[in-house]
Amino acid sequence: MASKYQAPRGTFDILPEQASARTRLEREAAEIFARAGYEPIATPVFEDTALFERGVGKSTDIVRKEMFTFEDKGGRSLTLRPEGTASICRAYLEHGMHKLAQPVKLSYLGPFFRHERPQAGRYRQFHQLGIECIGTDSPAADAEVIVMLSTLLKELGVPGVELRLGSLGSLDARRAYLEVLKAHLHAHEGDLSKDVRERIDINPLRAFDSDDAGTQAVMAAAPTIVDRLEGEDAAHFAAVRAYLDVSGVAYTIDSSLVRGLDYYTRTIFSFVCDSLGAQSEIGGGGRYDGLIEQLGGPPTPAVGFAAGVERILLALGEGEAEVPQRKVFIVTANYDQAMELAGDLRQKGFPAELDLAGRSQKGQLKHANRVGARWVVFLHGESPELRDMQSGEQKPVDLANLVDEMTGAEG
Ligand code: HAM
């Protein structure tokens, strides 16, 4: 459908033609989350910068390059939130949620900010919807969280979605593995890109994400943690997979899967959609058993995901869905009667509009066409008439039967 709006000039505006698909998505997500016992939470759009430095990790691209950080009038450093998990863990601690029955299951939706180079599917202001299941290390929780995102994408009808699954092991296993990985990278330093070489000791996992050919060759032979999982870590990962199998959620094990945040332990996952091009991840997440402790709380295992609203809409082909057309436009010179009828129709579920600009009768009819009305009701004199704008047919109508007439002709 061609847009009636002028092309965007780099501002983040959600225009009316994009809003209804968003509303549907938000409604479905809220319903799916609520059905599984996830309760909505909202946290502020900006927080102390230290929260993200400690939570997301100082070595990550997000903290190093992508945060919108500013000083307030009291000299405090604040940051527009680049993600939601750290804020939700802060709220969990501040509100004493660790004293409630565990796990605490929360859902959220809202704007997030990252200073990235904008392109299709990547924006500086974007929206995420997500859930966090805090206070359990059960693999059933990992599976539930993954099934929730899978269900949402399925119910929305997002085509061509694939789930990639990996595990980073527990904090200790992850730490030990990182030493082995660093040794491998140091042994092949000469073949790595400058960026990866400079960050071997800071963030070696990112080397798996590199698009540099030399680095990719080194990484093809790199040890992976999935192949080295032992004991409880291996059992946890096996249990997550088994629960996904019984839930009928298909996945591929991706031993080179990495994520852009430092807090992950054990399960990590990513839902990708090929039609999205370079920014192919529609949503993802994982377990973060060390994060709450890192933020000053008691040891508290947790798992969650976030998905990009704009990316889901892109994958759905935003704006292409045909909304059933049942709008009624009331052409009249008698505004009292028209307002009463519009109110009555709206209450019965028919979008109804009337002229608000003092147009002539002819002008009103033209406007009805412009706003895409399916029906026009003419309230002139004693004998109202109904016009079906689709067929062009116009006939006298008894207002008491108006809704029946229109419903009967819908299809
Ligand atoms: P993330 O992978 O950084 O994870 O972001 C989650 C999703 O947000 C991505 O899969 C993508 O769809 C969307 N997204 C990220 N950056 C942008 C952008 N610049 N423009 C448009 N969409 C974007 C997190 O944020 C974690 N907090 C997820 C999580 C929750 N892990 C555990 N719990």
CSV table of C-alpha atoms and ligand atoms in Angstrom, one decimal:
chain,number,residue,atom,x,y,z
A,1,MET,CA,0.0,0.0,0.0
A,2,ALA,CA,1.5,3.4,-1.0
A,3,SER,CA,2.0,5.7,2.0
A,4,LYS,CA,0.1,9.0,2.1
A,5,TYR,CA,2.9,10.5,4.3
A,6,GLN,CA,6.1,12.2,3.1
A,7,ALA,CA,9.2,10.2,3.4
A,8,PRO,CA,10.9,10.2,6.8
A,9,ARG,CA,13.8,12.4,7.4
A,10,GLY,CA,15.6,10.5,10.2
A,11,THR,CA,13.1,11.3,13.0
A,12,PHE,CA,11.5,8.4,14.9
A,13,ASP,CA,7.8,8.9,14.3
A,14,ILE,CA,5.3,6.1,14.4
A,15,LEU,CA,2.7,7.1,11.8
A,16,PRO,CA,-1.0,6.2,12.0
A,17,GLU,CA,-0.7,3.7,9.2
A,18,GLN,CA,1.9,1.8,11.2
A,19,ALA,CA,0.2,2.1,14.5
A,20,SER,CA,-2.6,-0.5,14.1
A,21,ALA,CA,-0.2,-3.4,13.3
A,22,ARG,CA,1.8,-2.3,16.4
A,23,THR,CA,-1.3,-2.3,18.6
A,24,ARG,CA,-2.3,-5.8,17.4
A,25,LEU,CA,1.2,-7.0,18.2
A,26,GLU,CA,1.3,-5.4,21.6
A,27,ARG,CA,-2.1,-6.8,22.4
A,28,GLU,CA,-1.2,-10.4,21.4
A,29,ALA,CA,2.1,-10.3,23.2
A,30,ALA,CA,0.4,-9.0,26.4
A,31,GLU,CA,-2.2,-11.8,26.1
A,32,ILE,CA,0.4,-14.5,25.6
A,33,PHE,CA,2.5,-13.3,28.4
A,34,ALA,CA,-0.4,-13.0,30.8
A,35,ARG,CA,-1.7,-16.5,29.9
A,36,ALA,CA,1.6,-17.9,31.2
A,37,GLY,CA,1.5,-15.8,34.4
A,38,TYR,CA,4.0,-13.0,33.4
A,39,GLU,CA,2.9,-9.7,34.9
A,40,PRO,CA,3.7,-6.4,33.3
A,41,ILE,CA,6.3,-4.1,34.7
A,42,ALA,CA,7.5,-0.7,33.5
A,43,THR,CA,10.9,0.9,34.5
A,44,PRO,CA,12.1,4.4,33.7
A,45,VAL,CA,13.5,5.3,30.3
A,46,PHE,CA,16.8,6.5,31.9
A,47,GLU,CA,18.8,5.1,34.7
A,48,ASP,CA,22.2,5.7,36.4
A,49,THR,CA,24.9,4.9,33.9
A,50,ALA,CA,26.6,2.7,36.4
A,51,LEU,CA,23.7,0.2,36.3
A,52,PHE,CA,24.3,-0.6,32.6
A,53,GLU,CA,28.1,-0.5,33.0
A,54,ARG,CA,27.8,-3.1,35.8
A,55,GLY,CA,24.9,-5.0,34.3
A,56,VAL,CA,25.5,-5.1,30.6
A,57,GLY,CA,29.3,-5.2,30.9
A,58,LYS,CA,32.0,-2.6,30.3
A,59,SER,CA,33.6,-4.6,27.5
A,60,THR,CA,30.4,-4.8,25.4
A,61,ASP,CA,29.9,-2.7,22.3
A,62,ILE,CA,26.7,-1.4,23.9
A,63,VAL,CA,28.5,0.1,26.9
A,64,ARG,CA,31.7,1.1,24.9
A,65,LYS,CA,30.0,2.8,22.0
A,66,GLU,CA,26.2,2.7,21.9
A,67,MET,CA,24.9,4.4,25.0
A,68,PHE,CA,23.2,7.8,25.0
A,69,THR,CA,24.8,9.1,28.2
A,70,PHE,CA,24.3,12.6,29.7
A,71,GLU,CA,24.8,14.5,32.9
A,72,ASP,CA,21.8,15.9,34.7
A,73,LYS,CA,21.9,19.3,36.6
A,74,GLY,CA,23.1,17.6,39.7
A,75,GLY,CA,26.2,16.2,37.9
A,76,ARG,CA,24.9,12.6,37.9
A,77,SER,CA,25.6,10.5,34.9
A,78,LEU,CA,22.4,9.1,33.4
A,79,THR,CA,21.9,6.8,30.3
A,80,LEU,CA,18.9,6.2,28.1
A,81,ARG,CA,18.3,2.5,28.6
A,82,PRO,CA,19.9,0.4,25.9
A,83,GLU,CA,18.1,-2.8,27.2
A,84,GLY,CA,15.7,-3.8,29.9
A,85,THR,CA,17.1,-6.7,31.8
A,86,ALA,CA,19.5,-4.7,34.0
A,87,SER,CA,16.7,-2.3,35.0
A,88,ILE,CA,14.3,-5.1,35.8
A,89,CYS,CA,16.9,-6.8,38.0
A,90,ARG,CA,17.4,-3.4,39.8
A,91,ALA,CA,13.7,-3.1,40.3
A,92,TYR,CA,13.5,-6.7,41.5
A,93,LEU,CA,16.0,-5.9,44.2
A,94,GLU,CA,14.7,-2.4,45.1
A,95,HIS,CA,11.2,-3.7,45.6
A,96,GLY,CA,12.2,-6.7,47.6
A,97,MET,CA,10.8,-9.1,45.0
A,98,HIS,CA,13.4,-11.7,46.1
A,99,LYS,CA,11.2,-12.1,49.2
A,100,LEU,CA,8.2,-13.1,47.1
A,101,ALA,CA,7.4,-16.7,45.9
A,102,GLN,CA,9.9,-17.5,43.2
A,103,PRO,CA,10.2,-17.3,40.3
A,104,VAL,CA,9.0,-13.8,39.8
A,105,LYS,CA,7.7,-13.6,36.2
A,106,LEU,CA,7.6,-10.2,34.6
A,107,SER,CA,6.9,-8.8,31.1
A,108,TYR,CA,7.6,-5.5,29.5
A,109,LEU,CA,7.3,-3.4,26.4
A,110,GLY,CA,8.8,0.0,25.7
A,111,PRO,CA,11.4,2.2,23.9
A,112,PHE,CA,15.1,1.5,24.1
A,113,PHE,CA,18.0,3.5,22.8
A,114,ARG,CA,21.3,2.5,21.1
A,115,HIS,CA,23.7,4.8,19.3
A,116,GLU,CA,24.2,2.5,16.3
A,117,ARG,CA,24.4,3.4,12.6
A,118,PRO,CA,20.8,3.3,11.5
A,119,GLN,CA,19.7,1.0,8.7
A,120,ALA,CA,16.7,-1.3,7.9
A,121,GLY,CA,15.9,-3.0,11.2
A,122,ARG,CA,18.4,-1.1,13.2
A,123,TYR,CA,17.4,2.2,14.8
A,124,ARG,CA,18.6,4.5,17.6
A,125,GLN,CA,15.2,4.4,19.2
A,126,PHE,CA,13.5,1.1,18.9
A,127,HIS,CA,11.0,-1.0,20.9
A,128,GLN,CA,11.5,-4.2,22.7
A,129,LEU,CA,8.9,-6.6,24.2
A,130,GLY,CA,10.2,-9.2,26.6
A,131,ILE,CA,9.9,-11.4,29.6
A,132,GLU,CA,12.1,-12.2,32.6
A,133,CYS,CA,11.7,-15.2,34.8
A,134,ILE,CA,13.7,-14.5,37.9
A,135,GLY,CA,14.6,-16.7,40.9
A,136,THR,CA,14.9,-20.2,39.4
A,137,ASP,CA,17.7,-22.2,37.7
A,138,SER,CA,15.3,-24.9,36.4
A,139,PRO,CA,15.8,-25.8,32.8
A,140,ALA,CA,12.0,-25.8,32.5
A,141,ALA,CA,12.2,-22.0,32.9
A,142,ASP,CA,14.6,-21.7,30.0
A,143,ALA,CA,12.3,-23.8,27.9
A,144,GLU,CA,9.2,-21.8,29.0
A,145,VAL,CA,10.8,-18.5,28.0
A,146,ILE,CA,11.9,-19.9,24.6
A,147,VAL,CA,8.5,-21.4,24.0
A,148,MET,CA,6.8,-18.1,24.8
A,149,LEU,CA,8.8,-16.2,22.1
A,150,SER,CA,8.2,-19.1,19.7
A,151,THR,CA,4.5,-19.0,20.4
A,152,LEU,CA,4.3,-15.3,19.9
A,153,LEU,CA,6.0,-15.4,16.5
A,154,LYS,CA,3.8,-18.3,15.5
A,155,GLU,CA,0.6,-16.6,16.6
A,156,LEU,CA,1.5,-13.4,14.8
A,157,GLY,CA,2.3,-15.4,11.7
A,158,VAL,CA,6.0,-14.3,11.3
A,159,PRO,CA,7.3,-16.4,8.4
A,160,GLY,CA,10.7,-18.1,8.0
A,161,VAL,CA,11.7,-18.0,11.7
A,162,GLU,CA,14.6,-20.2,12.9
A,163,LEU,CA,15.7,-20.8,16.5
A,164,ARG,CA,19.4,-21.1,17.3
A,165,LEU,CA,20.4,-22.5,20.6
A,166,GLY,CA,23.7,-22.6,22.5
A,167,SER,CA,25.0,-22.7,26.1
A,168,LEU,CA,27.9,-20.9,27.7
A,169,GLY,CA,28.0,-23.1,30.8
A,170,SER,CA,28.0,-21.8,34.4
A,171,LEU,CA,30.0,-18.8,35.4
A,172,ASP,CA,33.0,-20.9,36.4
A,173,ALA,CA,32.9,-23.0,33.2
A,174,ARG,CA,32.5,-19.9,31.2
A,175,ARG,CA,35.5,-18.3,32.8
A,176,ALA,CA,37.7,-21.4,32.3
A,177,TYR,CA,36.5,-21.6,28.7
A,178,LEU,CA,37.4,-18.0,28.0
A,179,GLU,CA,41.0,-18.7,29.0
A,180,VAL,CA,41.2,-21.6,26.5
A,181,LEU,CA,39.6,-19.3,23.8
A,182,LYS,CA,42.0,-16.5,24.6
A,183,ALA,CA,44.9,-18.9,24.2
A,184,HIS,CA,43.6,-20.0,20.8
A,185,LEU,CA,43.2,-16.3,19.7
A,186,HIS,CA,46.7,-15.3,20.9
A,187,ALA,CA,48.1,-18.3,19.1
A,188,HIS,CA,46.6,-16.9,15.8
A,189,GLU,CA,46.9,-13.2,16.5
A,190,GLY,CA,48.5,-12.4,13.1
A,191,ASP,CA,45.4,-13.7,11.2
A,192,LEU,CA,42.8,-11.7,13.2
A,193,SER,CA,41.3,-8.4,12.4
A,194,LYS,CA,42.6,-5.4,14.3
A,195,ASP,CA,39.3,-5.0,16.2
A,196,VAL,CA,39.3,-8.6,17.4
A,197,ARG,CA,43.0,-8.6,18.2
A,198,GLU,CA,42.6,-5.5,20.4
A,199,ARG,CA,39.9,-7.2,22.3
A,200,ILE,CA,41.2,-10.7,22.8
A,201,ASP,CA,41.5,-10.2,26.6
A,202,ILE,CA,38.5,-8.0,27.0
A,203,ASN,CA,35.8,-9.8,25.0
A,204,PRO,CA,37.1,-12.8,23.2
A,205,LEU,CA,33.6,-14.2,22.4
A,206,ARG,CA,32.9,-11.4,20.0
A,207,ALA,CA,35.5,-13.0,17.6
A,208,PHE,CA,32.8,-15.5,16.7
A,209,ASP,CA,30.7,-12.6,15.4
A,210,SER,CA,33.4,-11.1,13.1
A,211,ASP,CA,32.8,-10.7,9.4
A,212,ASP,CA,36.5,-10.6,8.7
A,213,ALA,CA,37.6,-13.6,6.6
A,214,GLY,CA,40.9,-14.1,8.4
A,215,THR,CA,39.2,-14.1,11.8
A,216,GLN,CA,36.4,-16.4,10.5
A,217,ALA,CA,39.1,-18.9,9.5
A,218,VAL,CA,40.6,-18.8,13.0
A,219,MET,CA,37.2,-19.2,14.6
A,220,ALA,CA,36.3,-22.2,12.5
A,221,ALA,CA,39.0,-24.1,14.3
A,222,ALA,CA,38.3,-22.5,17.7
A,223,PRO,CA,37.3,-24.6,20.7
A,224,THR,CA,33.6,-24.1,21.4
A,225,ILE,CA,32.0,-24.2,24.8
A,226,VAL,CA,29.0,-26.3,23.8
A,227,ASP,CA,31.4,-29.1,23.0
A,228,ARG,CA,33.1,-28.8,26.3
A,229,LEU,CA,30.1,-28.7,28.7
A,230,GLU,CA,30.4,-31.0,31.6
A,231,GLY,CA,28.5,-32.2,34.6
A,232,GLU,CA,25.5,-30.0,35.7
A,233,ASP,CA,26.0,-27.7,32.8
A,234,ALA,CA,25.7,-30.5,30.3
A,235,ALA,CA,22.7,-31.9,32.1
A,236,HIS,CA,21.0,-28.5,32.2
A,237,PHE,CA,21.5,-28.0,28.5
A,238,ALA,CA,20.3,-31.5,27.7
A,239,ALA,CA,17.2,-30.9,29.9
A,240,VAL,CA,16.4,-27.6,28.1
A,241,ARG,CA,16.6,-29.4,24.7
A,242,ALA,CA,14.4,-32.2,25.9
A,243,TYR,CA,11.7,-29.7,27.1
A,244,LEU,CA,11.9,-28.0,23.8
A,245,ASP,CA,11.5,-31.3,22.0
A,246,VAL,CA,8.3,-32.2,24.0
A,247,SER,CA,7.0,-28.7,23.4
A,248,GLY,CA,7.5,-29.2,19.6
A,249,VAL,CA,9.8,-26.2,19.2
A,250,ALA,CA,12.5,-26.9,16.5
A,251,TYR,CA,16.0,-25.5,17.0
A,252,THR,CA,19.5,-25.9,15.7
A,253,ILE,CA,22.5,-26.1,18.1
A,254,ASP,CA,24.8,-23.2,17.2
A,255,SER,CA,28.1,-23.7,19.0
A,256,SER,CA,29.4,-20.3,17.8
A,257,LEU,CA,26.3,-18.4,19.0
A,258,VAL,CA,27.3,-15.3,21.0
A,259,ARG,CA,25.3,-12.4,22.3
A,260,GLY,CA,26.1,-8.7,22.7
A,261,LEU,CA,25.7,-8.6,26.5
A,262,ASP,CA,28.1,-9.9,29.1
A,263,TYR,CA,25.7,-11.3,31.6
A,264,TYR,CA,24.8,-14.6,30.0
A,265,THR,CA,25.5,-18.0,31.6
A,266,ARG,CA,24.3,-21.4,30.4
A,267,THR,CA,21.4,-21.2,27.8
A,268,ILE,CA,21.6,-18.6,25.1
A,269,PHE,CA,19.2,-18.4,22.1
A,270,SER,CA,18.4,-16.4,19.1
A,271,PHE,CA,15.4,-16.3,16.8
A,272,VAL,CA,16.4,-15.3,13.3
A,273,CYS,CA,14.4,-14.5,10.2
A,274,ASP,CA,16.1,-14.5,6.9
A,275,SER,CA,13.8,-12.0,5.2
A,276,LEU,CA,15.3,-9.3,7.6
A,277,GLY,CA,18.6,-9.2,5.8
A,278,ALA,CA,21.7,-8.0,7.8
A,279,GLN,CA,19.8,-7.4,11.0
A,280,SER,CA,18.3,-10.9,11.0
A,281,GLU,CA,17.8,-11.4,14.7
A,282,ILE,CA,14.1,-10.9,15.6
A,283,GLY,CA,14.6,-11.6,19.3
A,284,GLY,CA,16.8,-13.5,21.7
A,285,GLY,CA,18.0,-13.9,25.2
A,286,GLY,CA,19.2,-16.4,27.7
A,287,ARG,CA,20.0,-17.2,31.3
A,288,TYR,CA,21.8,-14.7,33.4
A,289,ASP,CA,22.5,-16.4,36.7
A,290,GLY,CA,25.2,-13.9,37.9
A,291,LEU,CA,23.6,-10.6,37.1
A,292,ILE,CA,21.5,-9.9,40.2
A,293,GLU,CA,24.5,-10.7,42.4
A,294,GLN,CA,26.6,-8.4,40.2
A,295,LEU,CA,24.1,-5.7,41.0
A,296,GLY,CA,24.5,-6.2,44.7
A,297,GLY,CA,21.7,-8.7,45.4
A,298,PRO,CA,21.8,-12.3,46.6
A,299,PRO,CA,22.7,-15.1,44.2
A,300,THR,CA,19.6,-15.3,42.0
A,301,PRO,CA,19.4,-17.3,38.8
A,302,ALA,CA,17.2,-15.9,36.0
A,303,VAL,CA,16.3,-16.2,32.3
A,304,GLY,CA,14.5,-14.1,29.8
A,305,PHE,CA,14.3,-12.7,26.3
A,306,ALA,CA,13.6,-9.5,24.4
A,307,ALA,CA,12.3,-9.2,20.8
A,308,GLY,CA,12.5,-6.1,18.5
A,309,VAL,CA,9.0,-4.8,17.8
A,310,GLU,CA,10.2,-3.0,14.6
A,311,ARG,CA,11.9,-6.2,13.4
A,312,ILE,CA,8.8,-8.3,14.0
A,313,LEU,CA,6.7,-5.7,12.0
A,314,LEU,CA,9.3,-5.7,9.2
A,315,ALA,CA,9.2,-9.5,9.0
A,316,LEU,CA,5.4,-9.4,8.9
A,317,GLY,CA,5.4,-7.0,6.0
A,318,GLU,CA,4.1,-4.0,8.0
A,319,GLY,CA,1.1,-2.3,6.6
A,320,GLU,CA,0.3,-5.0,4.1
A,321,ALA,CA,-2.3,-6.7,6.2
A,322,GLU,CA,-5.8,-5.8,4.9
A,323,VAL,CA,-7.8,-4.5,7.8
A,324,PRO,CA,-11.5,-5.4,7.3
A,325,GLN,CA,-13.1,-2.2,6.1
A,326,ARG,CA,-16.3,-1.2,7.9
A,327,LYS,CA,-16.0,2.5,8.4
A,328,VAL,CA,-19.2,4.5,8.3
A,329,PHE,CA,-19.2,8.2,7.3
A,330,ILE,CA,-22.3,10.2,8.1
A,331,VAL,CA,-23.2,13.0,5.6
A,332,THR,CA,-25.5,15.5,7.2
A,333,ALA,CA,-26.4,19.1,8.0
A,334,ASN,CA,-27.9,18.0,11.3
A,335,TYR,CA,-25.0,17.6,13.6
A,336,ASP,CA,-27.0,16.7,16.7
A,337,GLN,CA,-28.5,13.7,14.9
A,338,ALA,CA,-25.2,12.8,13.3
A,339,MET,CA,-23.3,12.8,16.6
A,340,GLU,CA,-25.9,10.6,18.3
A,341,LEU,CA,-25.7,8.1,15.4
A,342,ALA,CA,-21.9,8.2,15.4
A,343,GLY,CA,-21.8,7.5,19.1
A,344,ASP,CA,-24.3,4.6,18.7
A,345,LEU,CA,-22.3,3.1,15.8
A,346,ARG,CA,-19.0,3.3,17.6
A,347,GLN,CA,-20.4,1.6,20.6
A,348,LYS,CA,-21.6,-1.2,18.3
A,349,GLY,CA,-18.1,-1.7,17.0
A,350,PHE,CA,-18.3,0.3,13.7
A,351,PRO,CA,-15.7,3.0,13.2
A,352,ALA,CA,-17.8,6.1,12.5
A,353,GLU,CA,-16.9,9.6,11.4
A,354,LEU,CA,-18.6,12.8,10.5
A,355,ASP,CA,-17.6,16.0,9.0
A,356,LEU,CA,-15.7,18.3,11.4
A,357,ALA,CA,-14.8,21.0,8.9
A,358,GLY,CA,-18.1,22.6,7.8
A,359,ARG,CA,-18.0,21.0,4.3
A,360,SER,CA,-20.9,21.1,1.9
A,361,GLN,CA,-22.8,17.8,1.4
A,362,LYS,CA,-20.8,17.2,-1.8
A,363,GLY,CA,-17.6,18.0,0.1
A,364,GLN,CA,-18.6,15.6,2.8
A,365,LEU,CA,-19.1,12.7,0.4
A,366,LYS,CA,-15.8,13.4,-1.2
A,367,HIS,CA,-14.2,13.3,2.2
A,368,ALA,CA,-15.9,10.0,3.0
A,369,ASN,CA,-14.1,8.6,0.0
A,370,ARG,CA,-10.8,10.1,1.1
A,371,VAL,CA,-11.0,8.6,4.6
A,372,GLY,CA,-11.7,5.2,3.1
A,373,ALA,CA,-15.4,4.8,4.3
A,374,ARG,CA,-17.1,1.5,3.3
A,375,TRP,CA,-20.5,3.0,4.1
A,376,VAL,CA,-22.1,6.4,3.8
A,377,VAL,CA,-25.2,7.3,5.7
A,378,PHE,CA,-27.1,10.3,4.4
A,379,LEU,CA,-29.1,12.0,7.1
A,380,HIS,CA,-31.2,14.3,5.1
A,381,GLY,CA,-34.8,15.1,5.9
A,382,GLU,CA,-37.2,12.3,6.9
A,383,SER,CA,-35.7,9.5,4.8
A,384,PRO,CA,-32.1,8.5,5.6
A,385,GLU,CA,-30.2,6.5,3.0
A,386,LEU,CA,-27.3,4.1,3.0
A,387,ARG,CA,-24.7,3.9,0.3
A,388,ASP,CA,-22.4,0.9,0.0
A,389,MET,CA,-19.2,2.5,-1.4
A,390,GLN,CA,-17.9,-0.8,-2.5
A,391,SER,CA,-20.8,-1.6,-4.9
A,392,GLY,CA,-22.1,1.9,-5.3
A,393,GLU,CA,-25.6,0.8,-4.4
A,394,GLN,CA,-27.7,3.4,-2.5
A,395,LYS,CA,-31.1,2.8,-0.8
A,396,PRO,CA,-33.4,4.1,1.9
A,397,VAL,CA,-32.6,2.7,5.3
A,398,ASP,CA,-34.5,2.5,8.6
A,399,LEU,CA,-31.9,3.7,11.2
A,400,ALA,CA,-33.1,1.0,13.5
A,401,ASN,CA,-32.0,-1.6,11.0
A,402,LEU,CA,-28.8,0.1,9.9
A,403,VAL,CA,-26.3,-2.2,11.7
A,404,ASP,CA,-28.1,-5.3,10.4
A,405,GLU,CA,-28.1,-3.9,6.8
A,406,MET,CA,-24.3,-3.3,7.0
A,407,THR,CA,-23.4,-6.5,8.8
A,408,GLY,CA,-25.4,-8.5,6.2
A,409,ALA,CA,-23.5,-7.0,3.3
A,410,GLU,CA,-20.1,-7.5,4.9
A,411,GLY,CA,-18.1,-10.4,3.8
B,1,HAM,P1,19.5,-7.9,22.5
B,1,HAM,O1,19.8,-9.1,21.6
B,1,HAM,O2,20.6,-6.9,22.6
B,1,HAM,O3,19.1,-8.5,23.9
B,1,HAM,O4,18.2,-7.2,21.9
B,1,HAM,C1,17.0,-7.9,21.8
B,1,HAM,C2,16.3,-7.6,20.5
B,1,HAM,O5,16.1,-6.2,20.4
B,1,HAM,C3,17.1,-7.9,19.2
B,1,HAM,O6,17.0,-9.3,18.9
B,1,HAM,C4,16.5,-7.0,18.2
B,1,HAM,O7,15.3,-7.6,17.7
B,1,HAM,C5,16.1,-5.8,19.0
B,1,HAM,N1,17.1,-4.7,18.8
B,1,HAM,C6,18.3,-4.6,19.4
B,1,HAM,N2,19.0,-3.5,18.9
B,1,HAM,C7,18.1,-2.9,18.0
B,1,HAM,C8,18.2,-1.7,17.2
B,1,HAM,N3,19.2,-0.8,17.3
B,1,HAM,N4,17.1,-1.4,16.4
B,1,HAM,C9,16.1,-2.2,16.4
B,1,HAM,N5,16.0,-3.4,17.1
B,1,HAM,C10,17.0,-3.7,17.9
B,1,HAM,C11,18.7,-7.7,25.0
B,1,HAM,O8,18.5,-6.5,24.9
B,1,HAM,C12,18.5,-8.5,26.2
B,1,HAM,N6,18.0,-7.6,27.3
B,1,HAM,C13,17.5,-9.6,26.0
B,1,HAM,C14,17.3,-10.5,27.2
B,1,HAM,C15,16.3,-10.4,28.1
B,1,HAM,N7,18.1,-11.4,27.7
B,1,HAM,C16,17.6,-11.9,28.8
B,1,HAM,N8,16.5,-11.3,29.1
